[in-house]
mmCIF file of C-alpha atoms and ligand atoms in Angstrom:
data_model
loop_
_atom_site.group_PDB
_atom_site.id
_atom_site.type_symbol
_atom_site.label_atom_id
_atom_site.label_comp_id
_atom_site.label_asym_id
_atom_site.label_seq_id
_atom_site.Cartn_x
_atom_site.Cartn_y
_atom_site.Cartn_z
ATOM 1 C CA MET A 1 11.494 -9.536 -21.707
ATOM 2 C CA SER A 2 7.868 -10.479 -21.798
ATOM 3 C CA ALA A 3 5.425 -9.262 -19.284
ATOM 4 C CA PHE A 4 4.429 -12.504 -17.463
ATOM 5 C CA SER A 5 0.540 -11.681 -16.999
ATOM 6 C CA ALA A 6 0.175 -10.996 -20.737
ATOM 7 C CA TYR A 7 1.864 -13.949 -21.940
ATOM 8 C CA ASN A 8 -0.171 -16.901 -22.904
ATOM 9 C CA PHE A 9 1.484 -20.080 -21.905
ATOM 10 C CA ARG A 10 -0.682 -22.721 -23.683
ATOM 11 C CA ASN A 11 1.079 -25.624 -24.830
ATOM 12 C CA GLN A 12 4.581 -24.129 -23.568
ATOM 13 C CA LYS A 13 6.873 -25.682 -21.054
ATOM 14 C CA ALA A 14 7.949 -22.949 -18.633
ATOM 15 C CA LEU A 15 11.114 -23.626 -16.873
ATOM 16 C CA VAL A 16 10.366 -21.594 -13.458
ATOM 17 C CA ARG A 17 13.388 -20.684 -11.149
ATOM 18 C CA VAL A 18 11.853 -20.438 -8.085
ATOM 19 C CA ASP A 19 13.305 -20.227 -4.256
ATOM 20 C CA PHE A 20 12.073 -23.401 -2.292
ATOM 21 C CA ASN A 21 14.787 -23.014 0.096
ATOM 22 C CA VAL A 22 12.384 -23.497 3.143
ATOM 23 C CA PRO A 23 13.236 -24.711 6.456
ATOM 24 C CA LEU A 24 12.647 -28.284 7.492
ATOM 25 C CA ASP A 25 12.598 -29.900 10.882
ATOM 26 C CA GLU A 26 14.421 -33.122 11.840
ATOM 27 C CA LYS A 27 11.542 -35.225 10.510
ATOM 28 C CA PHE A 28 11.641 -33.234 7.154
ATOM 29 C CA VAL A 29 8.527 -31.417 7.911
ATOM 30 C CA ILE A 30 8.421 -28.045 6.578
ATOM 31 C CA THR A 31 8.398 -25.488 9.449
ATOM 32 C CA ASP A 32 7.656 -22.360 7.269
ATOM 33 C CA ASP A 33 6.324 -22.511 3.816
ATOM 34 C CA THR A 34 6.291 -18.627 2.978
ATOM 35 C CA ARG A 35 8.590 -19.199 0.138
ATOM 36 C CA MET A 36 6.606 -21.975 -1.584
ATOM 37 C CA LYS A 37 3.408 -20.204 -1.062
ATOM 38 C CA ALA A 38 5.065 -16.935 -2.682
ATOM 39 C CA ALA A 39 5.504 -19.002 -5.964
ATOM 40 C CA VAL A 40 1.958 -20.448 -6.168
ATOM 41 C CA PRO A 41 0.160 -17.511 -8.203
ATOM 42 C CA THR A 42 2.994 -17.887 -10.765
ATOM 43 C CA ILE A 43 2.604 -21.617 -11.192
ATOM 44 C CA LYS A 44 -1.303 -21.365 -11.123
ATOM 45 C CA LYS A 45 -1.367 -18.832 -13.911
ATOM 46 C CA ILE A 46 0.879 -20.732 -16.099
ATOM 47 C CA LEU A 47 -1.380 -23.929 -15.479
ATOM 48 C CA ALA A 48 -4.395 -22.132 -16.101
ATOM 49 C CA ASP A 49 -3.213 -20.952 -19.374
ATOM 50 C CA GLY A 50 -2.830 -24.650 -20.347
ATOM 51 C CA GLY A 51 0.924 -24.740 -19.915
ATOM 52 C CA MET A 52 3.416 -27.017 -18.151
ATOM 53 C CA VAL A 53 5.399 -25.867 -15.228
ATOM 54 C CA ILE A 54 9.029 -27.423 -14.643
ATOM 55 C CA LEU A 55 10.310 -25.991 -11.242
ATOM 56 C CA MET A 56 13.840 -25.766 -10.209
ATOM 57 C CA SER A 57 15.111 -24.624 -7.086
ATOM 58 C CA HIS A 58 18.229 -24.773 -4.868
ATOM 59 C CA PHE A 59 17.644 -26.080 -1.138
ATOM 60 C CA GLY A 60 20.252 -25.691 1.464
ATOM 61 C CA ARG A 61 23.978 -25.727 1.064
ATOM 62 C CA PRO A 62 24.869 -29.323 0.095
ATOM 63 C CA LYS A 63 28.665 -29.507 0.065
ATOM 64 C CA ASP A 64 29.404 -33.189 -1.532
ATOM 65 C CA GLY A 65 26.834 -33.609 -4.134
ATOM 66 C CA PRO A 66 23.341 -35.510 -3.775
ATOM 67 C CA SER A 67 22.270 -36.400 -0.182
ATOM 68 C CA ASP A 68 18.754 -37.387 1.403
ATOM 69 C CA LYS A 69 19.012 -34.279 3.709
ATOM 70 C CA TYR A 70 19.073 -31.828 1.005
ATOM 71 C CA SER A 71 16.731 -33.343 -1.454
ATOM 72 C CA LEU A 72 13.711 -31.499 -2.875
ATOM 73 C CA LYS A 73 11.699 -34.460 -2.789
ATOM 74 C CA HIS A 74 10.839 -33.640 0.910
ATOM 75 C CA LEU A 75 8.589 -30.833 -0.672
ATOM 76 C CA ILE A 76 6.460 -32.838 -3.230
ATOM 77 C CA LYS A 77 3.411 -33.549 -1.128
ATOM 78 C CA HIS A 78 3.166 -30.075 0.233
ATOM 79 C CA LEU A 79 3.610 -28.499 -3.277
ATOM 80 C CA SER A 80 0.915 -30.747 -4.370
ATOM 81 C CA GLU A 81 -1.333 -29.673 -1.560
ATOM 82 C CA LEU A 82 -0.695 -25.924 -2.192
ATOM 83 C CA LEU A 83 -1.758 -26.320 -5.861
ATOM 84 C CA GLY A 84 -5.065 -27.891 -4.888
ATOM 85 C CA GLY A 85 -4.075 -31.721 -5.053
ATOM 86 C CA THR A 86 -2.249 -31.253 -8.794
ATOM 87 C CA THR A 87 0.141 -34.143 -9.047
ATOM 88 C CA VAL A 88 3.855 -32.989 -8.841
ATOM 89 C CA LEU A 89 6.182 -35.217 -10.815
ATOM 90 C CA PHE A 90 9.806 -35.395 -9.601
ATOM 91 C CA ALA A 91 13.296 -35.828 -11.358
ATOM 92 C CA ASN A 92 15.928 -36.982 -9.231
ATOM 93 C CA ASP A 93 18.674 -35.275 -10.902
ATOM 94 C CA CYS A 94 17.734 -31.780 -12.494
ATOM 95 C CA THR A 95 20.078 -32.430 -15.836
ATOM 96 C CA GLY A 96 19.629 -36.183 -15.752
ATOM 97 C CA GLU A 97 18.113 -38.419 -18.607
ATOM 98 C CA GLN A 98 14.852 -38.848 -16.112
ATOM 99 C CA ALA A 99 14.309 -35.192 -16.092
ATOM 100 C CA TYR A 100 14.633 -34.818 -19.921
ATOM 101 C CA LEU A 101 12.316 -37.744 -20.610
ATOM 102 C CA THR A 102 9.807 -36.626 -18.067
ATOM 103 C CA ALA A 103 9.773 -33.196 -19.510
ATOM 104 C CA SER A 104 9.390 -34.449 -22.996
ATOM 105 C CA MET A 105 6.334 -36.568 -21.938
ATOM 106 C CA MET A 106 4.660 -33.491 -19.900
ATOM 107 C CA ARG A 107 1.286 -32.662 -20.965
ATOM 108 C CA PRO A 108 -0.653 -29.236 -20.384
ATOM 109 C CA GLY A 109 -1.657 -28.929 -16.693
ATOM 110 C CA GLU A 110 1.346 -30.777 -15.404
ATOM 111 C CA VAL A 111 3.985 -29.844 -12.749
ATOM 112 C CA LEU A 112 7.547 -31.378 -12.681
ATOM 113 C CA LEU A 113 9.902 -30.569 -9.596
ATOM 114 C CA LEU A 114 13.647 -31.069 -10.508
ATOM 115 C CA GLU A 115 16.031 -32.149 -7.825
ATOM 116 C CA ASN A 116 18.027 -29.561 -6.022
ATOM 117 C CA LEU A 117 20.182 -27.434 -8.475
ATOM 118 C CA ARG A 118 23.012 -27.181 -5.800
ATOM 119 C CA PHE A 119 23.823 -31.043 -6.221
ATOM 120 C CA HIS A 120 25.720 -29.838 -9.183
ATOM 121 C CA PRO A 121 28.657 -27.462 -8.197
ATOM 122 C CA GLU A 122 28.259 -25.929 -11.515
ATOM 123 C CA GLU A 123 25.193 -24.349 -10.457
ATOM 124 C CA GLU A 124 26.761 -21.723 -8.161
ATOM 125 C CA LYS A 125 29.685 -21.510 -10.363
ATOM 126 C CA GLY A 126 27.513 -20.206 -13.038
ATOM 127 C CA ASP A 127 28.770 -22.816 -15.216
ATOM 128 C CA VAL A 128 27.525 -21.811 -19.196
ATOM 129 C CA LYS A 129 27.296 -25.467 -20.265
ATOM 130 C CA PHE A 130 25.416 -26.501 -17.096
ATOM 131 C CA ALA A 131 23.065 -23.519 -17.797
ATOM 132 C CA GLU A 132 22.606 -24.481 -21.338
ATOM 133 C CA LYS A 133 21.656 -28.184 -20.197
ATOM 134 C CA LEU A 134 19.036 -26.638 -18.185
ATOM 135 C CA SER A 135 17.719 -24.438 -20.399
ATOM 136 C CA LYS A 136 16.871 -27.453 -22.895
ATOM 137 C CA LEU A 137 14.130 -28.529 -20.379
ATOM 138 C CA GLY A 138 11.775 -25.640 -21.271
ATOM 139 C CA ASP A 139 10.281 -23.184 -24.052
ATOM 140 C CA VAL A 140 10.354 -20.199 -21.835
ATOM 141 C CA TRP A 141 12.266 -19.143 -18.606
ATOM 142 C CA VAL A 142 10.601 -17.529 -15.836
ATOM 143 C CA ASN A 143 12.675 -15.940 -12.832
ATOM 144 C CA ASP A 144 10.460 -15.947 -9.877
ATOM 145 C CA ALA A 145 13.377 -16.563 -7.408
ATOM 146 C CA PHE A 146 14.038 -12.966 -5.885
ATOM 147 C CA GLY A 147 15.926 -14.494 -2.842
ATOM 148 C CA THR A 148 18.752 -15.498 -5.123
ATOM 149 C CA ALA A 149 18.413 -12.613 -7.464
ATOM 150 C CA HIS A 150 21.578 -11.258 -6.259
ATOM 151 C CA ARG A 151 23.708 -14.438 -7.233
ATOM 152 C CA ALA A 152 25.124 -14.849 -10.929
ATOM 153 C CA HIS A 153 24.319 -18.597 -10.609
ATOM 154 C CA ALA A 154 23.654 -20.561 -13.810
ATOM 155 C CA SER A 155 19.763 -21.257 -13.341
ATOM 156 C CA THR A 156 19.268 -17.407 -11.915
ATOM 157 C CA ALA A 157 21.197 -15.401 -14.590
ATOM 158 C CA VAL A 158 23.437 -17.282 -16.907
ATOM 159 C CA ILE A 159 20.590 -19.438 -18.443
ATOM 160 C CA ALA A 160 19.019 -16.191 -19.790
ATOM 161 C CA GLN A 161 21.345 -16.159 -22.696
ATOM 162 C CA PHE A 162 19.668 -19.360 -24.204
ATOM 163 C CA PHE A 163 16.257 -18.015 -24.328
ATOM 164 C CA PRO A 164 15.225 -15.138 -26.927
ATOM 165 C CA ALA A 165 13.784 -11.910 -25.282
ATOM 166 C CA ASP A 166 10.367 -12.714 -25.713
ATOM 167 C CA LYS A 167 10.578 -16.005 -23.850
ATOM 168 C CA LYS A 168 12.206 -14.722 -20.711
ATOM 169 C CA MET A 169 10.374 -12.951 -18.189
ATOM 170 C CA PHE A 170 9.885 -12.411 -14.311
ATOM 171 C CA GLY A 171 7.226 -14.523 -12.340
ATOM 172 C CA LEU A 172 4.587 -12.519 -10.555
ATOM 173 C CA LEU A 173 6.459 -12.641 -7.316
ATOM 174 C CA MET A 174 9.776 -11.242 -8.882
ATOM 175 C CA GLU A 175 7.429 -8.703 -10.657
ATOM 176 C CA GLY A 176 6.025 -7.650 -7.345
ATOM 177 C CA GLU A 177 9.355 -7.270 -5.796
ATOM 178 C CA VAL A 178 11.144 -5.473 -8.298
ATOM 179 C CA ALA A 179 7.984 -2.946 -8.739
ATOM 180 C CA SER A 180 7.759 -2.308 -4.905
ATOM 181 C CA ALA A 181 11.611 -1.629 -4.628
ATOM 182 C CA GLU A 182 11.662 0.392 -7.817
ATOM 183 C CA LYS A 183 8.860 2.516 -6.560
ATOM 184 C CA VAL A 184 10.946 3.411 -3.203
ATOM 185 C CA LEU A 185 14.133 3.910 -5.106
ATOM 186 C CA HIS A 186 13.086 5.728 -7.895
ATOM 187 C CA SER A 187 9.810 7.263 -7.649
ATOM 188 C CA ALA A 188 9.229 7.678 -3.707
ATOM 189 C CA GLN A 189 6.838 10.427 -2.773
ATOM 190 C CA LYS A 190 8.259 12.747 -0.175
ATOM 191 C CA PRO A 191 8.789 12.721 2.762
ATOM 192 C CA PHE A 192 10.903 9.356 2.563
ATOM 193 C CA VAL A 193 12.012 7.680 5.689
ATOM 194 C CA ALA A 194 14.361 5.151 5.794
ATOM 195 C CA ILE A 195 14.272 3.051 8.972
ATOM 196 C CA ILE A 196 17.624 1.218 9.581
ATOM 197 C CA GLY A 197 18.222 -1.058 12.288
ATOM 198 C CA GLY A 198 19.873 -4.293 13.478
ATOM 199 C CA ALA A 199 23.257 -5.255 14.870
ATOM 200 C CA LYS A 200 26.079 -3.954 12.629
ATOM 201 C CA VAL A 201 26.853 -0.783 11.106
ATOM 202 C CA SER A 202 29.285 -2.551 8.650
ATOM 203 C CA ASP A 203 26.367 -4.520 7.250
ATOM 204 C CA LYS A 204 24.358 -1.648 6.604
ATOM 205 C CA ILE A 205 26.815 1.025 5.264
ATOM 206 C CA LEU A 206 26.292 0.846 1.516
ATOM 207 C CA ILE A 207 22.633 1.001 1.875
ATOM 208 C CA ILE A 208 22.659 4.134 4.183
ATOM 209 C CA GLU A 209 25.197 5.952 1.686
ATOM 210 C CA ASN A 210 22.870 5.076 -1.183
ATOM 211 C CA LEU A 211 19.732 6.439 0.831
ATOM 212 C CA LEU A 212 21.460 9.602 1.458
ATOM 213 C CA ASP A 213 20.762 10.653 -2.056
ATOM 214 C CA ARG A 214 16.974 9.606 -1.824
ATOM 215 C CA ALA A 215 15.598 9.907 1.608
ATOM 216 C CA THR A 216 14.226 12.864 3.566
ATOM 217 C CA ASP A 217 14.947 11.167 6.825
ATOM 218 C CA ILE A 218 16.806 8.242 8.307
ATOM 219 C CA ILE A 219 16.291 6.686 11.336
ATOM 220 C CA ILE A 220 19.023 4.633 12.949
ATOM 221 C CA GLY A 221 17.958 2.083 15.678
ATOM 222 C CA GLY A 222 19.065 -1.371 16.992
ATOM 223 C CA GLY A 223 22.696 -2.161 17.880
ATOM 224 C CA MET A 224 24.109 -0.327 15.209
ATOM 225 C CA ALA A 225 23.061 3.243 16.543
ATOM 226 C CA TYR A 226 25.557 3.073 19.645
ATOM 227 C CA THR A 227 28.323 3.139 17.104
ATOM 228 C CA PHE A 228 26.940 6.226 15.856
ATOM 229 C CA MET A 229 26.495 7.548 19.637
ATOM 230 C CA LYS A 230 30.055 6.808 20.496
ATOM 231 C CA ALA A 231 31.352 8.363 17.341
ATOM 232 C CA GLU A 232 29.547 11.631 18.387
ATOM 233 C CA GLY A 233 31.224 11.504 21.711
ATOM 234 C CA GLY A 234 28.703 9.650 23.723
ATOM 235 C CA LYS A 235 29.445 7.041 26.487
ATOM 236 C CA ILE A 236 27.667 3.738 25.596
ATOM 237 C CA GLY A 237 28.686 1.263 28.287
ATOM 238 C CA ASN A 238 28.858 -2.202 27.165
ATOM 239 C CA SER A 239 26.387 -1.640 24.179
ATOM 240 C CA LEU A 240 27.490 -2.952 20.768
ATOM 241 C CA CYS A 241 30.101 -0.946 19.077
ATOM 242 C CA GLU A 242 32.271 -1.298 16.110
ATOM 243 C CA GLU A 243 35.152 0.592 17.001
ATOM 244 C CA ASP A 244 36.766 0.320 13.465
ATOM 245 C CA ARG A 245 33.624 1.910 11.996
ATOM 246 C CA LEU A 246 33.536 5.178 14.301
ATOM 247 C CA GLU A 247 35.073 7.131 11.391
ATOM 248 C CA THR A 248 32.475 5.777 8.798
ATOM 249 C CA ALA A 249 29.714 6.701 11.431
ATOM 250 C CA ARG A 250 31.045 10.301 11.485
ATOM 251 C CA GLU A 251 31.432 10.600 7.718
ATOM 252 C CA ILE A 252 27.686 9.331 7.252
ATOM 253 C CA LEU A 253 26.576 12.069 9.811
ATOM 254 C CA LYS A 254 28.729 14.473 7.859
ATOM 255 C CA LYS A 255 27.399 13.806 4.659
ATOM 256 C CA ALA A 256 23.655 13.657 5.774
ATOM 257 C CA ARG A 257 24.298 17.226 7.013
ATOM 258 C CA GLU A 258 25.826 18.304 3.457
ATOM 259 C CA LYS A 259 22.817 16.512 1.789
ATOM 260 C CA ASN A 260 20.217 17.912 4.098
ATOM 261 C CA VAL A 261 19.283 14.442 5.130
ATOM 262 C CA CYS A 262 17.888 14.318 8.546
ATOM 263 C CA ILE A 263 19.492 11.377 10.681
ATOM 264 C CA HIS A 264 17.488 10.497 13.727
ATOM 265 C CA LEU A 265 19.365 8.672 16.593
ATOM 266 C CA PRO A 266 17.599 7.164 19.455
ATOM 267 C CA SER A 267 17.558 9.817 22.238
ATOM 268 C CA ASP A 268 17.265 7.268 24.826
ATOM 269 C CA SER A 269 17.487 3.453 25.237
ATOM 270 C CA VAL A 270 16.143 0.706 27.374
ATOM 271 C CA ILE A 271 19.297 -0.481 29.114
ATOM 272 C CA ALA A 272 20.120 -4.020 30.446
ATOM 273 C CA ASP A 273 22.859 -5.240 32.848
ATOM 274 C CA LYS A 274 23.316 -8.345 30.483
ATOM 275 C CA PHE A 275 22.522 -9.611 27.129
ATOM 276 C CA SER A 276 19.693 -12.064 28.489
ATOM 277 C CA ALA A 277 15.798 -12.251 28.469
ATOM 278 C CA GLU A 278 16.045 -12.295 32.268
ATOM 279 C CA ALA A 279 18.377 -9.413 32.444
ATOM 280 C CA GLN A 280 17.658 -6.226 34.875
ATOM 281 C CA THR A 281 16.495 -3.255 32.826
ATOM 282 C CA SER A 282 16.525 0.423 33.253
ATOM 283 C CA ALA A 283 16.365 3.706 30.950
ATOM 284 C CA ALA A 284 19.069 5.889 30.119
ATOM 285 C CA PRO A 285 20.016 8.696 27.641
ATOM 286 C CA SER A 286 21.700 6.733 24.491
ATOM 287 C CA ASN A 287 24.713 8.887 24.860
ATOM 288 C CA ASN A 288 25.042 8.318 28.754
ATOM 289 C CA ILE A 289 25.076 4.864 29.435
ATOM 290 C CA PRO A 290 26.263 3.489 32.672
ATOM 291 C CA ASP A 291 29.340 1.421 32.764
ATOM 292 C CA GLY A 292 28.386 -2.396 32.982
ATOM 293 C CA TRP A 293 25.128 -1.689 31.127
ATOM 294 C CA MET A 294 24.204 -2.054 27.569
ATOM 295 C CA GLY A 295 21.330 -0.631 25.106
ATOM 296 C CA LEU A 296 19.052 -3.226 24.019
ATOM 297 C CA ASP A 297 16.133 -1.467 22.647
ATOM 298 C CA ILE A 298 15.123 2.283 21.766
ATOM 299 C CA GLY A 299 13.653 4.148 24.786
ATOM 300 C CA ALA A 300 10.332 5.603 25.251
ATOM 301 C CA ASN A 301 11.315 9.114 23.862
ATOM 302 C CA ALA A 302 12.978 7.634 21.058
ATOM 303 C CA CYS A 303 9.887 5.750 20.112
ATOM 304 C CA GLU A 304 7.944 8.954 20.204
ATOM 305 C CA GLN A 305 10.450 10.743 17.998
ATOM 306 C CA PHE A 306 10.788 7.978 15.478
ATOM 307 C CA CYS A 307 6.893 7.291 15.344
ATOM 308 C CA ASN A 308 6.212 11.030 14.732
ATOM 309 C CA VAL A 309 8.724 11.175 11.759
ATOM 310 C CA ILE A 310 7.233 7.761 10.368
ATOM 311 C CA LYS A 311 3.612 8.994 10.683
ATOM 312 C CA HIS A 312 4.320 12.103 8.562
ATOM 313 C CA SER A 313 6.185 10.116 5.722
ATOM 314 C CA LYS A 314 4.700 9.248 2.569
ATOM 315 C CA THR A 315 7.195 6.482 1.515
ATOM 316 C CA ILE A 316 8.701 4.113 4.376
ATOM 317 C CA LEU A 317 11.545 1.518 4.024
ATOM 318 C CA TRP A 318 12.243 -0.560 6.939
ATOM 319 C CA ASN A 319 15.292 -2.821 7.216
ATOM 320 C CA GLY A 320 16.409 -3.980 10.540
ATOM 321 C CA PRO A 321 14.853 -4.229 14.154
ATOM 322 C CA MET A 322 15.289 -1.254 16.818
ATOM 323 C CA GLY A 323 16.220 -3.678 19.473
ATOM 324 C CA VAL A 324 16.659 -7.386 20.734
ATOM 325 C CA PHE A 325 13.109 -8.060 19.619
ATOM 326 C CA GLU A 326 13.538 -11.861 20.151
ATOM 327 C CA MET A 327 13.481 -11.079 23.829
ATOM 328 C CA PRO A 328 10.180 -9.707 25.080
ATOM 329 C CA LYS A 329 11.774 -7.029 27.273
ATOM 330 C CA PHE A 330 13.344 -5.525 24.246
ATOM 331 C CA GLN A 331 10.733 -5.594 21.779
ATOM 332 C CA HIS A 332 8.924 -2.553 22.623
ATOM 333 C CA GLY A 333 10.747 -0.427 20.106
ATOM 334 C CA THR A 334 10.324 -2.607 17.230
ATOM 335 C CA LYS A 335 6.551 -3.114 17.846
ATOM 336 C CA ALA A 336 6.122 0.605 18.236
ATOM 337 C CA VAL A 337 7.732 1.264 14.850
ATOM 338 C CA ALA A 338 5.821 -1.453 13.348
ATOM 339 C CA VAL A 339 2.336 0.023 14.692
ATOM 340 C CA ALA A 340 3.384 3.579 13.225
ATOM 341 C CA ILE A 341 4.374 2.020 9.670
ATOM 342 C CA ALA A 342 0.808 0.379 9.782
ATOM 343 C CA GLU A 343 -1.039 3.775 10.730
ATOM 344 C CA ALA A 344 0.897 5.801 8.044
ATOM 345 C CA THR A 345 0.222 2.963 5.344
ATOM 346 C CA GLN A 346 -3.414 3.227 6.279
ATOM 347 C CA LYS A 347 -3.184 6.971 5.914
ATOM 348 C CA GLY A 348 -1.775 6.333 2.382
ATOM 349 C CA ALA A 349 1.789 6.173 2.719
ATOM 350 C CA PHE A 350 3.776 3.309 0.557
ATOM 351 C CA SER A 351 5.589 1.288 3.082
ATOM 352 C CA LEU A 352 8.399 -1.517 2.245
ATOM 353 C CA VAL A 353 9.601 -4.027 4.588
ATOM 354 C CA GLY A 354 12.635 -5.612 3.427
ATOM 355 C CA GLY A 355 15.641 -7.523 4.629
ATOM 356 C CA GLY A 356 16.099 -10.117 7.191
ATOM 357 C CA ASP A 357 14.953 -9.755 10.731
ATOM 358 C CA SER A 358 12.550 -6.553 10.383
ATOM 359 C CA VAL A 359 10.613 -9.111 8.078
ATOM 360 C CA ALA A 360 10.524 -11.614 10.899
ATOM 361 C CA ALA A 361 9.475 -8.947 13.341
ATOM 362 C CA VAL A 362 6.623 -7.763 11.121
ATOM 363 C CA ASN A 363 5.611 -11.650 10.772
ATOM 364 C CA GLN A 364 6.012 -12.078 14.548
ATOM 365 C CA PHE A 365 3.865 -9.233 15.454
ATOM 366 C CA GLY A 366 1.232 -9.869 12.965
ATOM 367 C CA PHE A 367 1.675 -6.747 10.907
ATOM 368 C CA ALA A 368 2.669 -8.202 7.610
ATOM 369 C CA GLY A 369 -0.782 -7.493 6.312
ATOM 370 C CA LYS A 370 -0.652 -3.822 7.431
ATOM 371 C CA VAL A 371 2.319 -2.606 5.356
ATOM 372 C CA SER A 372 2.287 -2.337 1.558
ATOM 373 C CA TYR A 373 4.818 -4.919 0.726
ATOM 374 C CA VAL A 374 7.012 -7.286 2.635
ATOM 375 C CA SER A 375 9.958 -8.565 0.474
ATOM 376 C CA THR A 376 10.705 -12.135 0.618
ATOM 377 C CA GLY A 377 14.424 -11.638 -0.349
ATOM 378 C CA GLY A 378 16.903 -10.698 2.433
ATOM 379 C CA GLY A 379 20.214 -10.253 1.073
ATOM 380 C CA ALA A 380 18.751 -9.561 -2.432
ATOM 381 C CA MET A 381 16.601 -6.708 -1.362
ATOM 382 C CA LEU A 382 19.594 -5.379 0.852
ATOM 383 C CA GLU A 383 21.903 -5.387 -2.349
ATOM 384 C CA TYR A 384 19.129 -3.737 -4.304
ATOM 385 C CA PHE A 385 19.029 -0.780 -1.962
ATOM 386 C CA GLU A 386 22.816 -0.457 -2.038
ATOM 387 C CA GLY A 387 22.360 0.394 -5.381
ATOM 388 C CA LYS A 388 23.709 -2.774 -6.859
ATOM 389 C CA THR A 389 22.535 -4.346 -10.216
ATOM 390 C CA LEU A 390 21.161 -7.703 -9.265
ATOM 391 C CA PRO A 391 22.236 -10.394 -11.894
ATOM 392 C CA GLY A 392 18.891 -12.170 -11.732
ATOM 393 C CA ILE A 393 17.077 -9.054 -12.425
ATOM 394 C CA ALA A 394 19.557 -7.789 -15.138
ATOM 395 C CA ALA A 395 19.304 -11.222 -17.176
ATOM 396 C CA VAL A 396 15.793 -11.149 -17.416
ATOM 397 C CA GLN A 397 15.863 -7.538 -18.567
ATOM 398 C CA SER A 398 19.002 -7.960 -21.081
HETATM 399 P P1 AMP B 401 20.324 -7.467 11.374
HETATM 400 O O1 AMP B 401 20.744 -9.062 10.678
HETATM 401 O O2 AMP B 401 21.683 -6.811 11.225
HETATM 402 O O3 AMP B 401 19.324 -6.842 10.705
HETATM 403 O O4 AMP B 401 20.430 -7.603 12.928
HETATM 404 C C1 AMP B 401 19.508 -8.269 13.625
HETATM 405 C C2 AMP B 401 19.980 -8.620 14.924
HETATM 406 O O5 AMP B 401 20.300 -7.405 15.659
HETATM 407 C C3 AMP B 401 18.608 -9.172 15.911
HETATM 408 O O6 AMP B 401 19.032 -10.524 16.040
HETATM 409 C C4 AMP B 401 18.552 -8.359 17.109
HETATM 410 O O7 AMP B 401 18.336 -9.121 18.131
HETATM 411 C C5 AMP B 401 19.878 -7.591 16.863
HETATM 412 N N1 AMP B 401 19.953 -6.238 17.687
HETATM 413 C C6 AMP B 401 18.963 -5.320 17.495
HETATM 414 N N2 AMP B 401 19.438 -4.281 18.522
HETATM 415 C C7 AMP B 401 20.311 -4.810 19.187
HETATM 416 C C8 AMP B 401 21.023 -4.129 20.306
HETATM 417 N N3 AMP B 401 20.854 -2.975 20.792
HETATM 418 N N4 AMP B 401 22.032 -4.940 20.935
HETATM 419 C C9 AMP B 401 22.271 -6.202 20.282
HETATM 420 N N5 AMP B 401 21.869 -6.538 19.301
HETATM 421 C C10 AMP B 401 20.892 -6.150 18.576
#
């Protein structure tokens, strides 16, 4: 693979796989353009070199071929604005005649957006012929779609075989994602704390198991903490519990003891009489929650206990909220953790927030600029931390 920053794109057609899967409202207005913005530095560098950019992306989950609802044409205007007024050409079929004709006539400094890759079922099937057809559009393949790096699709991985090693590379976004994730997984300064929260133990078992070989401390919060509490003999009322994971939880705790990893469970909880923003609330030890009540956030002692661990750490990984942060009554724990991570970061720790709702929480509370890195790839980051090889990364490195 080539290093993107060192590559000169002059007169080259760069076929760039981006993740433009942004949310739109019913009037096709983009409601969150984070993913588009994230690809801008890569596009700008290629244009600044005197290259041409051909963008390909998936968009939503179209089931029956092309449809207006899932057309990438809705993004043209905003993309042009993000690129400072650069005209964005559009091809209404990513492997249609018009795409090849437009690509063949492009001049340095021009941008072409291809229609939704998933209008062709071959994309998700990882079809080799379809990948080969796509590859013919560009001289160089740049993978900048970290959000789909865990999928072995035609444009994210299979296409790599049609480019020689020096003509395939990560874009700047991918480079940043991979570098931060590797820093945490392979060269973490100790103490290294992993903060794992969210709803389900079953979603996070693999990541916890992988981290048992790397982290000094693992903080477990959110709904999943109550399965651990019950596994230890606690009384958890109506709190979330995965009965079929009690044994797994016990095994994790046992392995942690064997490996000398300190697992921190919330000593107390904010409890509620129903799962509602208007619920009555109270406080209770997390292992003694009264019948009819449920734990929806970590309590004051747990906040202090968790924040203390975070503040003394040199590497911090955060995945998953500490409570039902979407409801104001239950967001204190998640906020407190975000504040502690920001403080530790300011004192020199490296902090990575990755995967789903903790990213939403960090953005919602305005902490995105106060941590070292916020990952754009939910599922991809999770799989990376589970220790899996991501096809979109391996394809570039091969
Ligand atoms: P995940 O996608 O697994 O990271 O889970 C995120 C979701 O977990 C968020 O929607 C939270 O509202 C939810 N959650 C966090 N803590 C709790 C809890 N104690 N009880 C129920 N749901 C929770």
